[in-house]
Amino acid sequence: MSLTKWIVGLLLCLLIAAGFWTARGDRDDAAVVAALQRRRAGDAIEKSTAVTTVHRLTDQVIADGKQISQGWVVQVRDRARPRIKLPARPTARGGFADDAPRSAGREREPGLGFVGADACAECHRERHAGFRETGHYQTSAVCTADRVLGPLQPPGNQLQTDDPSWSIRMQSEDGQVAQVVQLLDWRFPIPMDVIVGSGKLAQTFLFWQQDALYESHVSYFTKTQMDGSGQWLASPGFEAVDANYARPIRVECLECHVTYIAKKEPPNRFHRESAIWGISCERCHGPGQQHVEFHQQTPSQTKAKFIVHPQDLSRQQQLDLCAQCHSGGFKFRQQPFRFRPGDDIDDFHKLYHPDSEDTGVHTSNQLTRLKQSECFKQSEMTCTTCHNPHQLQRGDLVAFSKACLKCHSALQCKQKTLTPVELAADCISCHMPRTVNVDMQDMVTKGLEVSSIDHFIRVDRKSDLAPHASR
């Protein structure tokens, strides 16, 4: 055979082989499925780079590490939906393949001086007891069964889905509260480590995966039914067809839900034992370590040292205390948890929409709206003119109306269909009407209308939500 013929033959063989491997590439998915069926639960397939991202959990359920950029997707082998999104590779028996023991100690950045609200109780017991009942204090906490407002036993402890192949049940197992995901014969408990939200509207739950913090798929929404009872629903922004447990909790979220936590690495790695849950005394009075240590060592000293009294601050400085969380979405201009009473909030937060008229749970622009009010413009009022930060006042319309009546008289009101006594008991419903939260619109489709008090004080006779309008 001549050299030319030999070369031509070799080229033909190479072309045929290339065609064979191209056609074989089209059958890769089928090959993966066949391989998975031959492996025991949880074993990795190691024949190629593509195959190693797929793990079998049961005969019908697989975990795929290539569908989303950060995390794993669990699904029925031959179906696109439903999908369970997880931040790390799950095992067949429950738990993550790379779980590590909880870190010890309270690792905090030196010099910041946060000690937590309970350190104040020794000298301020009555005020501390009242403050513990407020939404600020309860806006985050370590999750225990007694703190969960939703049922943890049948029949009301399940997320209702349209697909019978999967479900999520909230329950307490061996002292650990968990959201237990069931996909066919695969069962996976997600711990409910942290509660976020006081329960006025809802409670959302976070969980730790090593030192990374994630949001759980299911939240409990209070008073969603006609009878005033609550319901377990997918968390805001989550799709009902998938269960998402891979959404990271960033420090921007925690700035307004915890007093302090030490961050490790972005986006969501923290020193978990450093957390001071809830918004406590120190966010308005300043870190308390030096104050507590001084007065413990010198109990005869009755004048408070090394602590801030907000009433000693200027009006704008007092407003800036509340602006930390009640002026809308922001990005950091400095490291988190560095604002101190007396500072200018503009040096720490850059607002995304400083003049927004939207109202909502996370737009939280109460201060922006308040500043549009004539009451605000023509007085020296601050947030504490109406709100006592040390007591729970939720729903107490009489208490809020008393603040109005310091400057106004019920006899001046032009709503003549009501008596002065009725008017004095509720200024809020007409002059600060409830509005539907723009950042919770998707909850309306689930039978839930989430509204909040609009802090723009005005005469608004057009409001459909004002109960006086129908009298």
CSV table of C-alpha atoms in Angstrom, one decimal:
chain,number,residue,atom,x,y,z
A,1,MET,CA,0.0,0.0,0.0
A,2,SER,CA,1.4,3.4,-1.0
A,3,LEU,CA,2.0,6.1,1.6
A,4,THR,CA,-0.8,8.3,0.0
A,5,LYS,CA,-3.4,5.6,0.3
A,6,TRP,CA,-2.4,4.8,3.8
A,7,ILE,CA,-2.8,8.5,4.8
A,8,VAL,CA,-6.2,8.7,3.1
A,9,GLY,CA,-7.4,5.6,4.9
A,10,LEU,CA,-6.2,7.0,8.2
A,11,LEU,CA,-8.1,10.3,7.6
A,12,LEU,CA,-11.3,8.4,6.8
A,13,CYS,CA,-11.0,6.4,10.0
A,14,LEU,CA,-10.6,9.6,12.0
A,15,LEU,CA,-13.6,11.2,10.3
A,16,ILE,CA,-15.7,8.1,11.1
A,17,ALA,CA,-14.6,8.1,14.6
A,18,ALA,CA,-15.4,11.8,15.0
A,19,GLY,CA,-18.9,11.2,13.7
A,20,PHE,CA,-19.3,8.3,16.1
A,21,TRP,CA,-18.3,10.3,19.2
A,22,THR,CA,-20.5,13.3,18.1
A,23,ALA,CA,-23.5,11.0,17.9
A,24,ARG,CA,-22.5,9.4,21.2
A,25,GLY,CA,-22.5,12.9,22.8
A,26,ASP,CA,-26.2,13.1,22.0
A,27,ARG,CA,-26.7,10.1,24.1
A,28,ASP,CA,-24.7,11.3,27.2
A,29,ASP,CA,-27.8,12.1,29.3
A,30,ALA,CA,-29.2,8.6,28.7
A,31,ALA,CA,-25.9,7.1,29.6
A,32,VAL,CA,-25.8,9.1,32.8
A,33,VAL,CA,-29.3,7.8,33.8
A,34,ALA,CA,-28.3,4.2,33.0
A,35,ALA,CA,-25.2,4.6,35.1
A,36,LEU,CA,-27.1,6.1,38.0
A,37,GLN,CA,-29.4,3.1,38.1
A,38,ARG,CA,-26.4,0.9,38.6
A,39,ARG,CA,-25.1,2.8,41.6
A,40,ARG,CA,-26.0,2.7,45.2
A,41,ALA,CA,-27.6,5.7,46.9
A,42,GLY,CA,-25.2,8.6,47.4
A,43,ASP,CA,-22.4,7.1,45.3
A,44,ALA,CA,-20.7,9.5,42.8
A,45,ILE,CA,-20.3,8.6,39.1
A,46,GLU,CA,-16.6,9.2,38.3
A,47,LYS,CA,-16.2,8.1,34.7
A,48,SER,CA,-16.1,11.7,33.3
A,49,THR,CA,-16.1,15.3,34.4
A,50,ALA,CA,-19.7,15.8,33.4
A,51,VAL,CA,-21.0,12.7,35.2
A,52,THR,CA,-19.3,13.5,38.5
A,53,THR,CA,-21.8,16.4,39.0
A,54,VAL,CA,-24.7,13.9,39.3
A,55,HIS,CA,-25.3,11.8,42.4
A,56,ARG,CA,-28.1,9.3,43.0
A,57,LEU,CA,-30.0,9.7,46.2
A,58,THR,CA,-32.6,7.0,45.7
A,59,ASP,CA,-33.7,4.9,42.8
A,60,GLN,CA,-35.8,7.7,41.4
A,61,VAL,CA,-34.2,10.9,42.9
A,62,ILE,CA,-30.9,12.5,41.8
A,63,ALA,CA,-28.8,15.5,42.8
A,64,ASP,CA,-27.3,17.6,40.0
A,65,GLY,CA,-24.5,20.0,40.7
A,66,LYS,CA,-24.4,21.7,37.3
A,67,GLN,CA,-27.9,23.2,37.0
A,68,ILE,CA,-27.3,26.3,39.1
A,69,SER,CA,-24.1,28.2,39.6
A,70,GLN,CA,-24.0,28.1,43.4
A,71,GLY,CA,-25.5,24.9,44.8
A,72,TRP,CA,-27.3,21.7,43.9
A,73,VAL,CA,-30.6,20.7,42.4
A,74,VAL,CA,-32.5,17.6,43.6
A,75,GLN,CA,-35.2,16.3,41.3
A,76,VAL,CA,-37.0,13.2,40.0
A,77,ARG,CA,-34.6,11.5,37.5
A,78,ASP,CA,-36.8,11.9,34.4
A,79,ARG,CA,-38.7,15.1,35.3
A,80,ALA,CA,-37.8,18.8,35.0
A,81,ARG,CA,-40.1,19.8,37.9
A,82,PRO,CA,-40.3,20.0,40.8
A,83,ARG,CA,-36.7,21.0,41.8
A,84,ILE,CA,-35.3,21.4,45.3
A,85,LYS,CA,-32.4,23.9,45.3
A,86,LEU,CA,-29.8,23.4,48.0
A,87,PRO,CA,-26.6,25.3,48.8
A,88,ALA,CA,-24.4,22.1,49.0
A,89,ARG,CA,-24.5,18.4,47.9
A,90,PRO,CA,-27.1,16.5,49.9
A,91,THR,CA,-26.7,12.8,50.9
A,92,ALA,CA,-29.2,10.1,50.6
A,93,ARG,CA,-29.7,9.9,54.4
A,94,GLY,CA,-30.3,13.6,55.0
A,95,GLY,CA,-27.8,16.3,55.7
A,96,PHE,CA,-25.1,17.8,53.5
A,97,ALA,CA,-22.0,15.9,52.4
A,98,ASP,CA,-19.6,18.6,53.6
A,99,ASP,CA,-21.2,19.5,56.9
A,100,ALA,CA,-18.7,20.6,59.6
A,101,PRO,CA,-19.0,20.9,63.4
A,102,ARG,CA,-20.3,24.2,64.8
A,103,SER,CA,-17.5,26.7,65.5
A,104,ALA,CA,-16.9,27.5,69.1
A,105,GLY,CA,-16.5,30.9,70.8
A,106,ARG,CA,-17.9,34.4,70.2
A,107,GLU,CA,-15.6,35.7,67.5
A,108,ARG,CA,-16.2,39.5,67.4
A,109,GLU,CA,-14.2,42.3,65.9
A,110,PRO,CA,-12.2,43.9,68.6
A,111,GLY,CA,-13.2,47.4,69.7
A,112,LEU,CA,-16.9,47.4,68.6
A,113,GLY,CA,-18.1,46.7,72.1
A,114,PHE,CA,-21.6,45.1,71.5
A,115,VAL,CA,-22.9,43.1,74.4
A,116,GLY,CA,-26.6,42.5,73.7
A,117,ALA,CA,-29.8,43.7,75.4
A,118,ASP,CA,-29.7,41.2,78.2
A,119,ALA,CA,-26.6,42.9,79.6
A,120,CYS,CA,-28.8,45.9,80.3
A,121,ALA,CA,-31.4,44.0,82.4
A,122,GLU,CA,-29.4,44.1,85.6
A,123,CYS,CA,-29.9,47.9,86.0
A,124,HIS,CA,-32.8,48.5,83.7
A,125,ARG,CA,-35.0,45.6,84.4
A,126,GLU,CA,-38.4,47.2,83.9
A,127,ARG,CA,-37.5,48.9,80.7
A,128,HIS,CA,-35.8,45.8,79.4
A,129,ALA,CA,-38.9,43.7,80.2
A,130,GLY,CA,-41.1,46.1,78.1
A,131,PHE,CA,-38.6,46.2,75.3
A,132,ARG,CA,-38.5,42.4,75.0
A,133,GLU,CA,-42.1,42.5,73.7
A,134,THR,CA,-41.4,45.0,70.9
A,135,GLY,CA,-41.1,44.2,67.2
A,136,HIS,CA,-37.5,45.5,67.2
A,137,TYR,CA,-36.4,43.0,69.8
A,138,GLN,CA,-38.2,40.2,68.1
A,139,THR,CA,-37.2,40.9,64.6
A,140,SER,CA,-34.7,38.0,64.8
A,141,ALA,CA,-34.0,35.3,67.3
A,142,VAL,CA,-32.6,31.8,67.6
A,143,CYS,CA,-35.5,29.5,66.5
A,144,THR,CA,-37.1,27.2,69.1
A,145,ALA,CA,-40.4,25.4,68.8
A,146,ASP,CA,-42.1,27.7,71.3
A,147,ARG,CA,-41.2,30.8,69.2
A,148,VAL,CA,-42.7,29.5,66.0
A,149,LEU,CA,-46.1,31.0,65.5
A,150,GLY,CA,-47.2,28.4,62.9
A,151,PRO,CA,-48.3,24.9,63.7
A,152,LEU,CA,-45.7,22.2,63.9
A,153,GLN,CA,-48.2,19.3,64.0
A,154,PRO,CA,-50.8,18.0,61.5
A,155,PRO,CA,-53.0,19.1,59.9
A,156,GLY,CA,-51.8,22.7,59.5
A,157,ASN,CA,-48.0,22.1,59.4
A,158,GLN,CA,-47.7,21.4,55.7
A,159,LEU,CA,-47.0,23.6,52.7
A,160,GLN,CA,-49.8,22.9,50.2
A,161,THR,CA,-48.5,22.1,46.7
A,162,ASP,CA,-50.3,21.1,43.5
A,163,ASP,CA,-47.8,18.3,42.9
A,164,PRO,CA,-48.4,15.2,45.0
A,165,SER,CA,-44.8,14.0,44.5
A,166,TRP,CA,-43.4,16.5,46.9
A,167,SER,CA,-44.3,18.3,50.1
A,168,ILE,CA,-42.7,20.3,52.9
A,169,ARG,CA,-43.7,19.7,56.5
A,170,MET,CA,-42.7,21.9,59.4
A,171,GLN,CA,-42.1,19.9,62.6
A,172,SER,CA,-40.0,19.6,65.7
A,173,GLU,CA,-37.7,16.5,65.8
A,174,ASP,CA,-35.5,15.8,68.8
A,175,GLY,CA,-35.6,19.4,69.9
A,176,GLN,CA,-34.7,20.7,66.4
A,177,VAL,CA,-37.3,22.6,64.4
A,178,ALA,CA,-37.0,21.7,60.8
A,179,GLN,CA,-38.7,22.1,57.4
A,180,VAL,CA,-38.7,18.5,56.1
A,181,VAL,CA,-38.7,18.2,52.3
A,182,GLN,CA,-40.2,15.0,50.9
A,183,LEU,CA,-39.6,14.2,47.2
A,184,LEU,CA,-41.0,10.7,46.5
A,185,ASP,CA,-39.0,8.4,48.7
A,186,TRP,CA,-36.3,11.0,49.5
A,187,ARG,CA,-36.6,12.9,52.8
A,188,PHE,CA,-34.4,15.8,53.8
A,189,PRO,CA,-34.8,18.0,56.9
A,190,ILE,CA,-33.7,21.6,56.6
A,191,PRO,CA,-33.0,23.1,60.1
A,192,MET,CA,-34.9,26.2,61.1
A,193,ASP,CA,-32.0,27.9,63.0
A,194,VAL,CA,-33.1,31.5,63.0
A,195,ILE,CA,-36.4,33.3,63.0
A,196,VAL,CA,-36.6,36.6,61.1
A,197,GLY,CA,-39.7,38.8,61.6
A,198,SER,CA,-41.7,39.6,64.7
A,199,GLY,CA,-44.8,37.9,63.4
A,200,LYS,CA,-46.8,41.0,62.8
A,201,LEU,CA,-47.0,40.0,59.1
A,202,ALA,CA,-44.9,36.8,59.0
A,203,GLN,CA,-42.0,34.8,60.3
A,204,THR,CA,-39.3,33.7,57.8
A,205,PHE,CA,-36.6,31.2,58.8
A,206,LEU,CA,-32.9,31.0,58.1
A,207,PHE,CA,-30.5,28.1,58.4
A,208,TRP,CA,-26.8,27.6,58.7
A,209,GLN,CA,-24.8,25.4,56.3
A,210,GLN,CA,-21.4,25.4,58.0
A,211,ASP,CA,-20.8,29.2,58.5
A,212,ALA,CA,-23.0,30.3,55.6
A,213,LEU,CA,-26.5,31.6,56.2
A,214,TYR,CA,-29.4,30.9,53.8
A,215,GLU,CA,-33.2,31.6,53.7
A,216,SER,CA,-35.7,28.8,53.9
A,217,HIS,CA,-38.3,28.2,51.3
A,218,VAL,CA,-41.4,28.3,53.6
A,219,SER,CA,-42.5,31.3,55.8
A,220,TYR,CA,-45.5,31.5,58.1
A,221,PHE,CA,-47.9,34.3,57.3
A,222,THR,CA,-50.2,35.4,60.1
A,223,LYS,CA,-53.9,36.1,59.5
A,224,THR,CA,-54.2,34.9,55.9
A,225,GLN,CA,-57.6,33.3,56.3
A,226,MET,CA,-61.1,34.8,56.8
A,227,ASP,CA,-61.1,33.5,60.3
A,228,GLY,CA,-57.9,35.3,61.1
A,229,SER,CA,-55.7,32.1,61.1
A,230,GLY,CA,-52.3,31.9,59.5
A,231,GLN,CA,-50.8,29.7,56.8
A,232,TRP,CA,-47.5,28.3,55.7
A,233,LEU,CA,-46.6,29.7,52.2
A,234,ALA,CA,-43.6,30.0,50.0
A,235,SER,CA,-41.4,32.9,51.1
A,236,PRO,CA,-41.8,36.2,49.1
A,237,GLY,CA,-40.1,36.0,45.8
A,238,PHE,CA,-40.0,32.2,45.7
A,239,GLU,CA,-41.7,30.2,43.1
A,240,ALA,CA,-44.3,27.6,44.2
A,241,VAL,CA,-43.1,25.0,41.7
A,242,ASP,CA,-39.7,24.8,43.2
A,243,ALA,CA,-38.4,24.7,46.7
A,244,ASN,CA,-35.5,27.1,47.1
A,245,TYR,CA,-33.1,26.7,50.0
A,246,ALA,CA,-30.1,28.2,48.2
A,247,ARG,CA,-30.8,32.0,48.6
A,248,PRO,CA,-27.9,33.5,50.6
A,249,ILE,CA,-28.6,36.0,53.4
A,250,ARG,CA,-26.3,39.0,52.8
A,251,VAL,CA,-25.1,41.4,55.4
A,252,GLU,CA,-27.4,44.1,54.0
A,253,CYS,CA,-30.3,42.0,55.2
A,254,LEU,CA,-28.8,41.5,58.7
A,255,GLU,CA,-28.0,45.2,59.1
A,256,CYS,CA,-31.7,45.7,59.8
A,257,HIS,CA,-32.5,42.4,61.5
A,258,VAL,CA,-29.6,41.9,64.0
A,259,THR,CA,-27.8,44.2,66.4
A,260,TYR,CA,-24.5,42.8,65.3
A,261,ILE,CA,-22.8,39.8,63.5
A,262,ALA,CA,-19.2,39.5,62.5
A,263,LYS,CA,-18.8,38.7,58.8
A,264,LYS,CA,-16.2,36.4,57.3
A,265,GLU,CA,-16.4,36.4,53.6
A,266,PRO,CA,-19.1,37.7,51.1
A,267,PRO,CA,-21.8,37.1,50.4
A,268,ASN,CA,-23.1,35.2,53.4
A,269,ARG,CA,-20.3,33.7,55.6
A,270,PHE,CA,-20.3,34.9,59.2
A,271,HIS,CA,-19.0,34.0,62.6
A,272,ARG,CA,-22.2,32.4,63.6
A,273,GLU,CA,-21.6,32.5,67.4
A,274,SER,CA,-21.0,36.3,67.3
A,275,ALA,CA,-24.6,37.2,66.4
A,276,ILE,CA,-26.6,39.4,68.7
A,277,TRP,CA,-30.1,38.7,67.4
A,278,GLY,CA,-32.8,41.3,67.3
A,279,ILE,CA,-32.5,45.1,67.1
A,280,SER,CA,-31.6,45.9,70.7
A,281,CYS,CA,-30.7,48.8,73.0
A,282,GLU,CA,-27.3,49.3,71.4
A,283,ARG,CA,-28.5,50.4,68.0
A,284,CYS,CA,-30.0,53.6,69.6
A,285,HIS,CA,-27.8,54.0,72.7
A,286,GLY,CA,-24.4,52.8,71.2
A,287,PRO,CA,-22.4,49.7,72.1
A,288,GLY,CA,-22.7,49.0,75.8
A,289,GLN,CA,-19.5,47.1,76.8
A,290,GLN,CA,-17.7,50.1,78.3
A,291,HIS,CA,-20.8,51.4,80.0
A,292,VAL,CA,-21.6,48.0,81.6
A,293,GLU,CA,-18.1,47.4,82.8
A,294,PHE,CA,-17.8,50.9,84.3
A,295,HIS,CA,-21.0,50.7,86.3
A,296,GLN,CA,-20.4,47.1,87.4
A,297,GLN,CA,-17.0,48.2,88.8
A,298,THR,CA,-18.3,51.5,90.3
A,299,PRO,CA,-21.9,50.8,91.4
A,300,SER,CA,-21.9,54.0,93.5
A,301,GLN,CA,-21.8,56.1,90.3
A,302,THR,CA,-25.4,56.9,89.4
A,303,LYS,CA,-24.8,59.2,86.5
A,304,ALA,CA,-24.7,57.1,83.3
A,305,LYS,CA,-21.3,57.0,81.6
A,306,PHE,CA,-20.1,55.8,78.2
A,307,ILE,CA,-23.7,55.6,76.8
A,308,VAL,CA,-25.8,57.8,74.6
A,309,HIS,CA,-29.2,59.2,75.6
A,310,PRO,CA,-31.0,59.9,72.3
A,311,GLN,CA,-32.9,62.8,73.8
A,312,ASP,CA,-29.6,64.6,74.1
A,313,LEU,CA,-29.1,64.5,70.4
A,314,SER,CA,-30.3,67.0,67.8
A,315,ARG,CA,-33.5,66.4,66.0
A,316,GLN,CA,-31.7,65.2,62.9
A,317,GLN,CA,-29.4,62.9,64.8
A,318,GLN,CA,-32.5,61.3,66.5
A,319,LEU,CA,-34.1,60.8,63.1
A,320,ASP,CA,-30.9,59.3,61.8
A,321,LEU,CA,-31.1,56.6,64.5
A,322,CYS,CA,-34.4,55.4,62.9
A,323,ALA,CA,-33.1,56.0,59.4
A,324,GLN,CA,-30.7,53.1,59.8
A,325,CYS,CA,-33.6,50.8,58.8
A,326,HIS,CA,-36.6,53.0,58.0
A,327,SER,CA,-35.5,55.0,55.0
A,328,GLY,CA,-35.6,52.4,52.3
A,329,GLY,CA,-33.0,50.1,50.5
A,330,PHE,CA,-29.4,51.1,50.7
A,331,LYS,CA,-25.8,50.1,49.9
A,332,PHE,CA,-23.0,50.5,52.3
A,333,ARG,CA,-20.6,53.4,52.3
A,334,GLN,CA,-18.7,51.9,55.2
A,335,GLN,CA,-18.4,48.5,56.9
A,336,PRO,CA,-21.7,47.2,58.4
A,337,PHE,CA,-22.6,47.9,62.0
A,338,ARG,CA,-20.3,51.0,62.2
A,339,PHE,CA,-23.0,53.7,62.6
A,340,ARG,CA,-23.1,55.2,66.1
A,341,PRO,CA,-25.7,57.5,67.7
A,342,GLY,CA,-24.8,61.0,66.7
A,343,ASP,CA,-23.4,60.1,63.4
A,344,ASP,CA,-24.7,61.3,60.0
A,345,ILE,CA,-26.5,58.3,58.4
A,346,ASP,CA,-25.5,59.6,54.9
A,347,ASP,CA,-21.9,58.8,55.7
A,348,PHE,CA,-22.8,55.1,56.1
A,349,HIS,CA,-25.8,54.3,53.8
A,350,LYS,CA,-26.5,55.4,50.3
A,351,LEU,CA,-30.2,55.1,49.6
A,352,TYR,CA,-31.3,53.5,46.3
A,353,HIS,CA,-34.5,55.5,46.1
A,354,PRO,CA,-34.5,58.3,48.7
A,355,ASP,CA,-37.7,60.0,47.4
A,356,SER,CA,-39.7,56.9,46.7
A,357,GLU,CA,-43.4,57.0,47.6
A,358,ASP,CA,-43.7,53.2,47.6
A,359,THR,CA,-44.5,51.6,50.9
A,360,GLY,CA,-43.6,48.1,51.9
A,361,VAL,CA,-41.9,45.7,54.2
A,362,HIS,CA,-38.5,46.2,52.6
A,363,THR,CA,-38.8,49.6,51.0
A,364,SER,CA,-39.4,50.6,54.7
A,365,ASN,CA,-39.4,54.3,53.8
A,366,GLN,CA,-41.5,55.5,56.8
A,367,LEU,CA,-39.1,58.4,57.5
A,368,THR,CA,-39.2,59.6,53.9
A,369,ARG,CA,-43.0,59.6,53.9
A,370,LEU,CA,-43.2,61.3,57.3
A,371,LYS,CA,-41.0,64.2,56.1
A,372,GLN,CA,-43.7,65.0,53.5
A,373,SER,CA,-46.2,65.7,56.2
A,374,GLU,CA,-47.2,69.2,57.3
A,375,CYS,CA,-47.2,67.9,60.9
A,376,PHE,CA,-43.5,67.2,60.5
A,377,LYS,CA,-42.6,70.3,58.6
A,378,GLN,CA,-44.4,72.6,61.0
A,379,SER,CA,-43.1,71.1,64.2
A,380,GLU,CA,-40.0,69.5,65.8
A,381,MET,CA,-41.5,66.1,65.9
A,382,THR,CA,-39.4,63.0,65.6
A,383,CYS,CA,-40.3,59.3,65.4
A,384,THR,CA,-40.5,59.0,69.2
A,385,THR,CA,-43.1,61.7,69.3
A,386,CYS,CA,-45.6,58.9,68.5
A,387,HIS,CA,-43.6,55.8,69.2
A,388,ASN,CA,-42.3,54.6,72.5
A,389,PRO,CA,-39.3,52.3,71.5
A,390,HIS,CA,-39.4,50.6,75.0
A,391,GLN,CA,-43.0,49.3,74.8
A,392,LEU,CA,-45.1,47.3,72.4
A,393,GLN,CA,-47.7,49.6,70.9
A,394,ARG,CA,-48.8,47.5,67.9
A,395,GLY,CA,-52.5,48.1,67.1
A,396,ASP,CA,-53.0,50.6,69.9
A,397,LEU,CA,-54.8,53.3,67.9
A,398,VAL,CA,-55.8,55.2,71.1
A,399,ALA,CA,-52.2,55.6,72.2
A,400,PHE,CA,-51.2,56.9,68.8
A,401,SER,CA,-54.2,59.2,68.6
A,402,LYS,CA,-53.2,60.7,72.0
A,403,ALA,CA,-49.9,61.8,70.3
A,404,CYS,CA,-52.0,63.6,67.6
A,405,LEU,CA,-54.2,65.3,70.2
A,406,LYS,CA,-51.2,66.9,71.8
A,407,CYS,CA,-51.4,69.4,68.8
A,408,HIS,CA,-54.9,68.8,67.4
A,409,SER,CA,-58.4,68.7,68.8
A,410,ALA,CA,-61.0,66.1,67.9
A,411,LEU,CA,-63.5,69.0,67.7
A,412,GLN,CA,-61.6,70.4,64.8
A,413,CYS,CA,-62.1,67.3,62.7
A,414,LYS,CA,-64.5,67.8,59.8
A,415,GLN,CA,-65.7,64.2,59.8
A,416,LYS,CA,-69.0,65.2,61.3
A,417,THR,CA,-70.6,61.7,61.0
A,418,LEU,CA,-68.5,60.6,64.0
A,419,THR,CA,-68.6,61.8,67.6
A,420,PRO,CA,-65.6,63.6,69.2
A,421,VAL,CA,-65.1,60.5,71.4
A,422,GLU,CA,-64.9,58.2,68.3
A,423,LEU,CA,-62.5,60.6,66.5
A,424,ALA,CA,-60.2,60.9,69.5
A,425,ALA,CA,-59.9,57.1,69.6
A,426,ASP,CA,-58.7,56.7,66.1
A,427,CYS,CA,-56.9,59.5,64.1
A,428,ILE,CA,-54.7,57.0,62.3
A,429,SER,CA,-57.2,55.2,60.0
A,430,CYS,CA,-58.1,58.4,58.1
A,431,HIS,CA,-54.9,60.4,58.3
A,432,MET,CA,-52.4,57.6,58.0
A,433,PRO,CA,-54.3,55.0,55.8
A,434,ARG,CA,-53.0,51.5,55.3
A,435,THR,CA,-51.5,50.8,51.8
A,436,VAL,CA,-50.7,47.5,50.2
A,437,ASN,CA,-47.0,46.7,50.3
A,438,VAL,CA,-45.4,47.0,46.8
A,439,ASP,CA,-42.7,44.5,47.6
A,440,MET,CA,-45.2,41.8,48.6
A,441,GLN,CA,-47.6,42.0,45.6
A,442,ASP,CA,-46.9,38.4,44.7
A,443,MET,CA,-48.5,37.3,48.0
A,444,VAL,CA,-51.9,38.6,46.9
A,445,THR,CA,-52.2,35.6,44.5
A,446,LYS,CA,-51.9,33.4,47.5
A,447,GLY,CA,-54.9,34.9,49.2
A,448,LEU,CA,-52.9,37.3,51.4
A,449,GLU,CA,-53.0,41.1,51.4
A,450,VAL,CA,-50.1,42.6,53.2
A,451,SER,CA,-50.5,46.2,54.1
A,452,SER,CA,-48.9,48.7,56.4
A,453,ILE,CA,-49.4,52.2,57.8
A,454,ASP,CA,-48.4,54.9,55.4
A,455,HIS,CA,-46.4,57.5,57.5
A,456,PHE,CA,-47.4,60.4,55.2
A,457,ILE,CA,-49.8,62.2,57.6
A,458,ARG,CA,-52.6,63.8,55.5
A,459,VAL,CA,-56.3,64.0,54.9
A,460,ASP,CA,-57.1,61.1,52.5
A,461,ARG,CA,-60.9,60.6,52.1
A,462,LYS,CA,-60.3,58.5,49.0
A,463,SER,CA,-58.7,55.7,50.8
A,464,ASP,CA,-60.7,52.5,50.5
A,465,LEU,CA,-58.8,51.0,53.5
A,466,ALA,CA,-59.9,53.7,55.9
A,467,PRO,CA,-62.7,52.2,58.0
A,468,HIS,CA,-64.3,55.5,58.8
A,469,ALA,CA,-65.0,56.1,55.1
A,470,SER,CA,-67.8,53.6,55.1
A,471,ARG,CA,-69.5,54.8,58.3
